[in-house]
Amino acid sequence: MKGLMQDWPLLVHRILDHARDWHGAQEIVSRTVEGPIHRYTYRDLDRRARKLSDAVVKRLGIKLGDVVGTIAWNGYRHMETWYAIMGQGAVVHTLNPRLFPEQLVYIINHAEDRWIFTDLTFVPILEGIQDKLPNIKGYVIMTDTGHMPDTSLKNAICYEDLLEEGDEGLQWPQFDENTACGMCYTSGTTGNPKGVLYSHRSNVLHAMATCAGDALGLRSTDTIMPVVPMFHANAWSLTFSAPMAGAKIVMPGAKMDGASVYELLETEKVSATAAVPTIWLMLLQYLEQNPDLKLPHLEQVVIGGSACPEAMMRSFIENYESDVIHAWGMTEMSPLGTLGTRKGGLEGMDNGTWWQTKLKQGRPAFTIEMKITDDNGNALPHDGETFGRLKVRGPGIAKAYLKGDGAENFDNEGWFDTGDVSTIDEHGYMQITDRAKDVIKSGGEWISSIDIENFALGCPGVAEAAVIGIAHPKWDERPLLVIVKKPGEDVTKQQVLGSLEGKIVKWWMPDDVAFVDEIPHTATGKISKLTLRQQFEDYRLPTA
Ligand code: AMP
């Protein structure tokens, strides 16, 4: 027997309808690439997204199933483009401009993008690779006539001119909620990047789960600034979940340095924000250099994408009275998986134990099934100590990569192997110990590089830390700690190793410390252990 409820496909334009109808006057504030701050409302966003949507059909010939690339910062035009393209049942493929040009060429061709919408910033990159992009029909430059560059890009169209051709009376077409709507490639540590294809249904469900109180707890009284880029896994859903909640949005554009991020936090009275630790490191350094500055409006900082160091969490909470939610997720998971909010029943937990729990990557939001297994797929206990391969399942999680790539990551029971190694404790809080590929195996036992890095970051004078395994004749691998010092500060090998004493077991103690000017990062701002391992390929440990 079927239920007697209405058939209301979960299409992302419903989010925009809701924001327009019930939060129409709520603001969207963007720092534009051209310079000035731009302000308008959800009502304006809805009107312009419809106009653009009509225009992309009439002028660009975009239809259901077409893939359209965007290479753009977080801003109102990028948001309009998302809703305009997705609303036609076409797919928005967000391109990460930090990738190498050859990777962009591979991704654009592999995804079969038809048109590319670009910010002014990225016109030179596209000009350099356009000869290798035979399927691209043309480029829409996201600016107005006055700022149109002189460009060699073929069929270059000015965004504002294109938009003017559309009719704001457009009615969104109806189609199945499982229709593809967004695409994002994961950089992957080996092989070519792989495409993740979101559906309308997965994006709407994920946004709803994200808004929940024990997840991000978004409200219409919030001012939310996604510093995490829209090209990094849907800006962690905020471009869907913030309008769903009716919250004010602040888009930081191209400027993500400490001073620029601080300026918007302050002038726009941002209450909640989200990004990877690298961004917060820059903000906190800026605040340290300007001791008079505080964060009076900021209630909540979501930190994820890489492990949040304890010193960072403490600084936000203890120095600035802004709470931190540590979150874990993956491009393949839409992306949020776990969040470190306090669970009912743990109110009485002593402060020290709560801090240890809060520093973990969090517990699953609704729609996430999660388990850890050994290498044979046997489930492991949730005792907070046993490490295992972390596997997930749910309606916002990929069941395959585009064109069947990486099929070995999915099993026949529908579990996706995250490639992360973690523990889960008795309360359900998950803690990542490593990427499976980054785990250090010493004498057959695993050493968690993330733990050592976090403790090393607590040592005064240390700006960034990374631990990699180096080949060792006796133990197979031993840890090497690589350190970047804070500008103008000095710290010695003995001080760094001394700061780890008593915090990690003796046999985890790094065999050596190497000081470098810079640690390599991936396009999404994570430490690139792969590149670091290559840099230290010929390195011999003193103990070897
Ligand atoms: P991406 O798809 O680029 O967001 O990368 C996902 C991967 O980033 C995960 O599989 C983890 O290895 C890592 N990651 C994400 N969030 C965290 C976190 N809070 N702590 C540690 N690693 C994380």
XYZ file of C-alpha atoms and ligand atoms in Angstrom:
567
model
C 0.000 0.000 0.000
C 1.362 3.405 -0.913
C 1.085 6.483 1.253
C -1.320 9.199 0.286
C 1.084 12.108 0.436
C 1.833 14.559 -2.347
C 4.418 13.927 -4.985
C 6.889 16.770 -4.495
C 10.204 15.923 -6.142
C 13.204 17.112 -4.128
C 14.594 19.539 -6.725
C 17.069 22.221 -5.671
C 14.977 25.069 -7.117
C 12.533 24.365 -4.244
C 15.188 25.774 -1.917
C 15.277 28.990 -3.876
C 11.459 29.167 -4.018
C 11.353 28.848 -0.244
C 14.045 31.495 0.320
C 12.254 33.927 -2.036
C 8.768 33.354 -0.625
C 9.571 33.376 3.073
C 12.949 35.103 3.432
C 12.792 37.312 0.354
C 14.323 40.376 2.027
C 17.236 38.448 3.546
C 20.596 39.658 2.239
C 23.337 38.080 0.160
C 26.538 40.090 0.444
C 29.470 39.397 -1.888
C 32.985 40.705 -2.199
C 33.226 40.956 -5.979
C 36.218 40.189 -8.153
C 35.840 43.685 -9.604
C 36.351 45.134 -6.118
C 33.229 46.597 -4.490
C 30.945 44.829 -2.031
C 27.675 43.814 -3.713
C 24.398 43.445 -1.819
C 21.037 42.109 -2.792
C 18.351 39.759 -1.501
C 17.021 36.245 -2.023
C 14.234 37.844 -4.041
C 16.856 39.293 -6.402
C 18.765 36.025 -6.534
C 15.637 34.159 -7.521
C 14.696 36.692 -10.213
C 18.139 36.789 -11.769
C 18.603 32.989 -11.586
C 15.361 32.587 -13.559
C 16.421 35.150 -16.150
C 19.782 33.457 -16.546
C 18.189 30.035 -16.722
C 15.944 31.158 -19.557
C 18.922 32.714 -21.344
C 21.175 29.645 -21.084
C 18.492 27.582 -22.777
C 17.754 30.100 -25.541
C 21.226 31.445 -26.254
C 23.589 28.633 -25.181
C 21.279 25.741 -26.059
C 21.736 24.092 -22.651
C 19.372 21.211 -22.012
C 18.679 18.408 -19.549
C 21.842 16.411 -18.833
C 24.337 18.904 -20.284
C 27.400 19.583 -18.167
C 28.438 23.196 -17.598
C 31.726 24.040 -15.906
C 32.155 26.926 -13.467
C 35.514 28.264 -12.374
C 34.680 30.982 -9.913
C 35.002 32.270 -6.364
C 32.134 32.366 -3.892
C 29.883 35.179 -5.049
C 26.331 36.030 -6.048
C 26.851 35.422 -9.758
C 28.261 31.973 -9.056
C 25.201 31.197 -6.942
C 22.849 32.431 -9.683
C 24.663 30.228 -12.177
C 24.232 27.164 -9.951
C 20.501 27.563 -9.569
C 20.013 28.586 -13.220
C 21.828 25.550 -14.629
C 20.631 22.994 -12.082
C 17.072 24.245 -12.488
C 17.156 23.084 -16.127
C 18.217 19.566 -15.156
C 21.717 20.351 -16.414
C 24.802 19.705 -14.302
C 27.059 22.310 -12.691
C 30.622 21.072 -12.706
C 32.643 23.179 -10.256
C 36.288 23.424 -11.291
C 39.004 23.974 -8.724
C 41.264 26.739 -10.081
C 44.096 25.602 -7.831
C 44.572 22.447 -9.882
C 47.411 22.283 -12.371
C 46.345 23.275 -15.916
C 46.847 19.673 -17.160
C 44.513 18.406 -14.427
C 41.881 20.976 -15.433
C 42.176 19.838 -19.056
C 41.727 16.214 -18.005
C 38.729 16.985 -15.792
C 36.928 19.274 -18.266
C 37.301 16.745 -21.087
C 36.507 13.720 -18.936
C 33.326 15.371 -17.633
C 32.389 16.480 -21.185
C 31.711 20.075 -20.166
C 29.909 22.087 -22.895
C 30.245 25.663 -21.676
C 32.377 27.223 -18.975
C 31.326 30.116 -16.735
C 34.421 31.896 -15.453
C 35.346 34.716 -13.117
C 37.637 37.375 -14.581
C 40.489 35.970 -12.465
C 40.608 32.712 -14.402
C 40.358 34.000 -17.972
C 44.162 33.724 -18.485
C 44.201 30.094 -17.241
C 41.425 29.169 -19.674
C 43.075 31.040 -22.538
C 46.178 28.928 -21.925
C 44.340 25.609 -22.143
C 41.432 26.278 -24.507
C 43.197 24.612 -27.464
C 43.067 21.361 -25.498
C 39.322 21.644 -24.810
C 37.707 20.651 -28.121
C 34.205 20.068 -26.712
C 33.774 23.515 -25.174
C 31.351 25.609 -27.209
C 32.160 28.876 -25.474
C 32.853 30.792 -22.281
C 30.631 33.044 -20.202
C 32.667 35.684 -18.385
C 31.010 36.501 -15.070
C 31.184 40.273 -15.194
C 29.433 43.304 -16.710
C 30.062 44.989 -20.053
C 32.301 47.640 -18.527
C 34.710 45.022 -17.158
C 34.726 42.657 -20.149
C 38.366 41.787 -20.875
C 39.960 41.658 -24.260
C 40.172 37.876 -24.548
C 41.108 35.188 -27.038
C 38.551 32.789 -25.518
C 36.271 31.547 -28.256
C 32.626 32.587 -28.136
C 33.237 34.719 -25.060
C 29.949 36.124 -23.757
C 29.495 38.754 -21.074
C 27.444 37.338 -18.167
C 25.328 40.444 -17.601
C 24.542 40.728 -21.329
C 23.531 37.072 -21.407
C 21.341 37.490 -18.349
C 19.548 40.464 -19.915
C 18.360 38.214 -22.744
C 16.432 35.972 -20.352
C 12.848 36.171 -19.141
C 12.349 36.331 -15.387
C 8.930 34.734 -15.800
C 10.592 31.367 -16.452
C 8.840 28.418 -14.805
C 11.245 25.734 -13.653
C 10.822 22.543 -15.648
C 9.894 19.388 -13.704
C 11.976 16.217 -13.824
C 12.895 13.278 -11.671
C 14.558 14.112 -8.350
C 17.318 11.615 -9.090
C 18.466 13.732 -12.053
C 22.128 14.726 -11.832
C 22.664 18.320 -10.775
C 26.231 18.871 -9.577
C 29.638 17.439 -10.214
C 32.904 17.726 -8.369
C 36.156 15.866 -8.934
C 38.163 14.628 -5.989
C 41.836 15.261 -6.277
C 42.627 11.720 -5.091
C 46.052 10.778 -3.846
C 46.776 8.346 -6.675
C 45.723 8.128 -10.322
C 43.534 10.605 -12.136
C 40.919 12.694 -10.323
C 37.524 10.996 -10.130
C 34.139 12.592 -10.766
C 31.402 12.613 -8.108
C 27.916 13.247 -9.489
C 25.340 14.664 -7.069
C 21.602 14.482 -7.713
C 18.866 16.971 -6.809
C 17.599 14.519 -4.235
C 21.012 13.975 -2.641
C 21.681 17.715 -2.418
C 18.287 18.517 -0.878
C 18.499 15.668 1.650
C 22.059 16.558 2.543
C 21.156 20.219 3.042
C 18.250 19.248 5.320
C 20.491 16.968 7.365
C 23.086 19.745 7.565
C 20.610 22.304 8.931
C 19.618 20.060 11.848
C 20.301 21.273 15.377
C 22.931 18.672 16.212
C 24.604 19.253 12.845
C 25.249 22.892 11.836
C 22.059 24.097 13.509
C 21.398 26.822 10.917
C 18.718 29.440 11.595
C 17.200 32.401 9.756
C 18.759 34.629 12.412
C 22.248 33.511 11.322
C 24.678 35.315 9.080
C 26.696 32.606 7.395
C 29.967 33.077 5.583
C 31.122 30.080 3.544
C 34.851 30.717 3.236
C 35.127 27.148 1.993
C 34.887 27.558 -1.777
C 31.888 26.469 -3.818
C 34.364 24.381 -5.833
C 35.255 22.396 -2.708
C 32.371 19.945 -2.430
C 29.360 22.291 -2.613
C 30.861 24.756 -0.128
C 29.984 22.039 2.395
C 26.335 22.436 1.387
C 26.083 26.036 2.582
C 24.897 27.361 -0.786
C 21.907 25.050 -0.335
C 21.496 24.882 3.435
C 21.812 28.638 4.140
C 18.921 29.605 1.782
C 16.987 26.601 3.099
C 17.328 28.092 6.596
C 16.674 31.621 5.295
C 19.987 32.858 6.687
C 21.911 35.878 5.466
C 24.927 34.833 3.350
C 28.282 36.573 3.077
C 30.478 35.529 0.147
C 34.192 36.321 0.518
C 35.095 36.261 -3.193
C 38.779 35.931 -4.015
C 40.179 37.292 -0.763
C 40.752 34.698 1.922
C 43.724 36.168 3.774
C 43.381 36.886 7.501
C 42.731 40.629 7.163
C 40.054 40.255 4.471
C 38.252 37.424 6.251
C 38.343 39.415 9.516
C 36.958 42.512 7.804
C 33.855 40.667 6.582
C 33.358 38.810 9.870
C 33.281 42.173 11.585
C 31.442 44.469 9.161
C 28.754 41.932 8.266
C 28.420 40.564 11.821
C 28.935 36.974 10.670
C 27.621 34.470 13.234
C 28.724 31.206 11.590
C 31.466 30.367 9.157
C 33.249 27.322 7.747
C 36.591 26.481 6.136
C 39.709 24.307 6.275
C 42.311 24.862 9.042
C 44.706 26.731 6.704
C 42.222 29.620 6.468
C 41.805 29.790 10.249
C 45.548 29.685 10.738
C 45.794 32.861 8.646
C 42.959 34.532 10.555
C 44.385 33.635 13.974
C 47.849 34.852 12.985
C 46.300 38.135 11.859
C 44.460 38.443 15.180
C 47.649 37.657 17.127
C 49.391 40.482 15.273
C 46.502 42.834 16.120
C 45.745 42.104 19.786
C 42.999 44.731 19.994
C 40.810 42.841 17.558
C 38.132 40.461 18.839
C 35.358 38.371 17.269
C 32.255 39.605 19.099
C 29.667 38.388 16.559
C 31.122 35.021 15.620
C 29.300 32.240 17.465
C 30.415 29.186 15.534
C 33.359 28.182 13.351
C 33.113 24.917 11.453
C 36.536 23.430 10.810
C 37.063 20.417 8.585
C 38.717 19.121 5.458
C 41.820 18.359 7.568
C 42.171 17.700 11.263
C 41.532 20.735 13.478
C 44.574 21.200 15.731
C 43.879 21.534 19.445
C 45.716 24.877 19.626
C 43.354 26.273 16.967
C 40.221 25.056 18.712
C 41.435 26.433 22.046
C 42.322 29.779 20.543
C 38.834 30.316 19.084
C 37.082 29.156 22.236
C 39.331 30.547 24.952
C 40.652 33.749 23.336
C 37.691 34.784 21.186
C 34.662 33.031 22.748
C 33.651 31.529 19.398
C 32.655 27.874 19.508
C 34.282 25.381 17.150
C 32.590 22.433 15.486
C 35.080 19.942 14.147
C 33.610 18.247 11.081
C 34.677 15.483 8.758
C 33.439 14.695 5.300
C 34.412 13.955 1.749
C 33.544 15.159 -1.733
C 31.917 11.723 -2.176
C 29.623 12.466 0.812
C 28.105 15.775 -0.420
C 30.324 16.329 1.762
C 29.438 16.414 5.492
C 29.606 13.130 7.387
C 30.280 13.768 11.065
C 30.141 16.809 13.338
C 31.492 17.235 16.839
C 28.465 18.735 18.558
C 27.698 17.626 22.114
C 25.362 14.694 22.324
C 22.445 14.540 24.715
C 23.485 12.613 27.829
C 27.060 13.941 27.752
C 26.265 17.243 29.479
C 27.850 15.980 32.680
C 31.077 14.811 31.070
C 34.099 16.288 32.837
C 35.783 19.096 30.992
C 38.998 17.233 30.168
C 37.166 14.244 28.677
C 34.829 16.540 26.770
C 37.797 18.354 25.215
C 39.260 15.036 24.062
C 35.867 14.156 22.564
C 35.316 17.554 20.968
C 38.681 17.299 19.238
C 37.560 14.113 17.470
C 35.940 14.412 14.028
C 32.422 14.044 15.430
C 29.421 11.773 15.171
C 27.276 10.952 12.158
C 24.501 13.263 11.042
C 21.174 11.696 10.029
C 21.427 9.790 6.706
C 25.004 8.656 7.413
C 25.584 4.985 8.180
C 29.126 4.404 9.399
C 31.350 1.507 10.488
C 35.005 0.552 10.854
C 36.337 -2.760 9.586
C 39.567 -4.740 9.420
C 41.179 -5.481 6.047
C 38.842 -8.498 5.593
C 35.742 -6.382 6.041
C 34.897 -7.581 9.583
C 33.256 -4.884 11.718
C 35.428 -3.640 14.584
C 34.267 -2.516 18.048
C 33.351 1.060 18.959
C 35.770 1.279 21.877
C 37.609 4.451 20.875
C 40.848 2.487 20.543
C 40.566 -0.049 17.763
C 41.536 1.494 14.383
C 39.893 0.314 11.204
C 38.976 1.280 7.671
C 36.121 3.753 7.808
C 33.143 2.875 5.574
C 29.956 4.833 4.967
C 26.571 4.434 3.296
C 23.607 6.752 2.730
C 21.511 8.764 0.254
C 24.037 11.622 0.091
C 26.987 9.295 -0.548
C 28.312 8.319 -3.977
C 27.481 4.809 -5.183
C 29.980 5.055 -8.048
C 32.340 7.529 -9.659
C 31.667 8.985 -13.069
C 32.254 6.518 -15.909
C 32.930 3.635 -13.524
C 36.294 4.912 -12.281
C 37.546 3.693 -8.888
C 34.999 0.837 -8.659
C 37.179 -0.894 -6.037
C 36.079 1.721 -3.461
C 32.485 0.445 -3.409
C 31.437 -3.007 -2.147
C 28.386 -5.007 -3.141
C 26.538 -4.105 0.065
C 26.693 -0.442 -0.899
C 29.453 0.610 1.513
C 31.906 3.221 0.298
C 35.433 2.773 1.623
C 36.510 6.280 2.595
C 40.232 5.476 2.532
C 40.411 6.909 6.044
C 41.492 4.961 9.086
C 39.666 5.781 12.297
C 38.343 4.775 15.676
C 34.735 5.146 16.875
C 34.127 5.553 20.609
C 31.268 4.278 22.764
C 29.334 7.530 22.253
C 29.669 7.340 18.452
C 32.377 9.998 18.044
C 34.731 9.090 15.229
C 38.397 9.999 15.210
C 40.495 9.914 12.066
C 43.964 8.590 12.683
C 45.162 8.752 9.077
C 44.458 8.338 5.410
C 44.990 4.625 4.760
C 47.732 5.636 2.334
C 49.461 7.865 4.899
C 49.468 5.448 7.803
C 52.979 4.743 9.070
C 53.669 1.078 9.680
C 56.443 0.555 12.184
C 57.259 -3.057 13.054
C 53.816 -4.049 11.767
C 51.976 -1.578 14.029
C 50.217 1.600 12.916
C 51.346 5.033 13.994
C 48.879 7.893 13.664
C 50.544 10.806 11.892
C 47.589 13.118 12.667
C 47.997 12.690 16.431
C 51.698 13.543 16.318
C 51.031 16.558 14.078
C 48.406 17.902 16.453
C 50.671 17.691 19.469
C 53.585 19.220 17.548
C 51.356 22.186 16.668
C 50.994 22.845 20.370
C 54.737 23.586 20.616
C 55.412 27.367 20.650
C 57.017 28.577 17.419
C 55.553 25.787 15.259
C 53.316 27.086 12.442
C 52.680 23.864 10.547
C 53.570 20.198 11.079
C 53.393 17.051 8.951
C 54.490 13.518 9.716
C 55.461 11.022 7.016
C 56.829 7.503 7.082
C 60.425 7.057 5.964
C 61.795 3.645 4.980
C 63.727 1.996 7.788
C 65.833 -1.204 7.526
C 64.650 -2.620 10.843
C 61.145 -1.251 11.405
C 59.995 -0.987 7.786
C 58.962 2.645 8.332
C 59.619 5.257 10.993
C 58.056 8.713 11.404
C 59.776 11.904 10.285
C 58.308 15.159 11.598
C 58.455 18.049 9.129
C 58.036 21.532 10.615
C 57.456 25.061 9.325
C 58.403 27.665 11.956
C 56.245 30.722 12.694
C 57.706 33.836 11.049
C 60.432 35.399 13.176
C 60.348 32.642 15.822
C 62.910 29.996 16.575
C 62.367 26.453 17.767
C 64.763 23.520 17.973
C 64.436 19.819 17.283
C 64.812 19.123 21.033
C 62.010 21.552 21.890
C 59.634 20.015 19.370
C 60.372 16.444 20.464
C 60.208 17.536 24.100
C 56.694 18.880 23.536
C 55.568 15.414 22.427
C 56.923 13.620 25.469
C 54.232 12.145 27.670
C 51.586 12.844 25.007
C 52.328 9.974 22.637
C 53.639 6.486 23.344
C 57.428 6.212 23.182
C 57.622 4.145 20.012
C 55.597 6.799 18.115
C 58.294 9.417 18.798
C 59.567 10.720 15.408
C 63.094 9.538 14.588
C 63.971 12.977 13.284
C 62.666 16.515 12.746
C 63.202 18.370 9.471
C 62.655 22.139 9.230
C 61.380 23.452 5.888
C 60.210 26.841 4.575
C 56.987 25.449 3.210
C 54.896 22.279 3.330
C 53.172 21.387 0.035
C 49.354 21.566 -0.109
C 46.750 20.028 -2.390
C 44.244 22.069 -4.366
C 41.774 21.877 -1.476
C 44.277 23.164 1.078
C 45.273 19.863 2.680
C 48.856 18.875 3.333
C 49.997 16.854 0.330
C 51.731 13.904 1.942
C 52.300 12.432 -1.502
C 54.409 15.422 -2.597
C 56.106 15.591 0.793
C 57.065 11.912 0.574
C 58.484 12.569 -2.902
C 60.497 15.506 -1.539
C 61.967 13.277 1.183
C 62.433 10.243 -1.076
C 66.215 10.149 -0.642
C 66.165 11.146 3.007
C 67.878 8.772 5.429
C 66.896 8.744 9.082
C 69.754 8.998 11.607
C 68.464 5.754 13.159
C 68.600 3.816 9.878
P 37.901 16.024 0.181
O 37.028 15.120 -0.569
O 38.873 16.738 -0.673
O 37.152 16.933 1.080
O 38.818 15.113 1.116
C 38.248 14.223 2.036
C 39.299 13.736 2.982
O 39.808 14.819 3.768
C 38.805 12.750 3.986
O 38.719 11.454 3.451
C 39.835 12.871 5.088
O 40.998 12.134 4.799
C 40.175 14.339 5.043
N 39.421 15.059 6.071
C 38.279 15.746 5.934
N 37.899 16.302 7.095
C 38.819 15.937 8.009
C 38.986 16.162 9.403
N 38.144 16.910 10.105
N 40.060 15.610 10.009
C 40.946 14.862 9.326
N 40.845 14.607 8.011
C 39.791 15.135 7.361
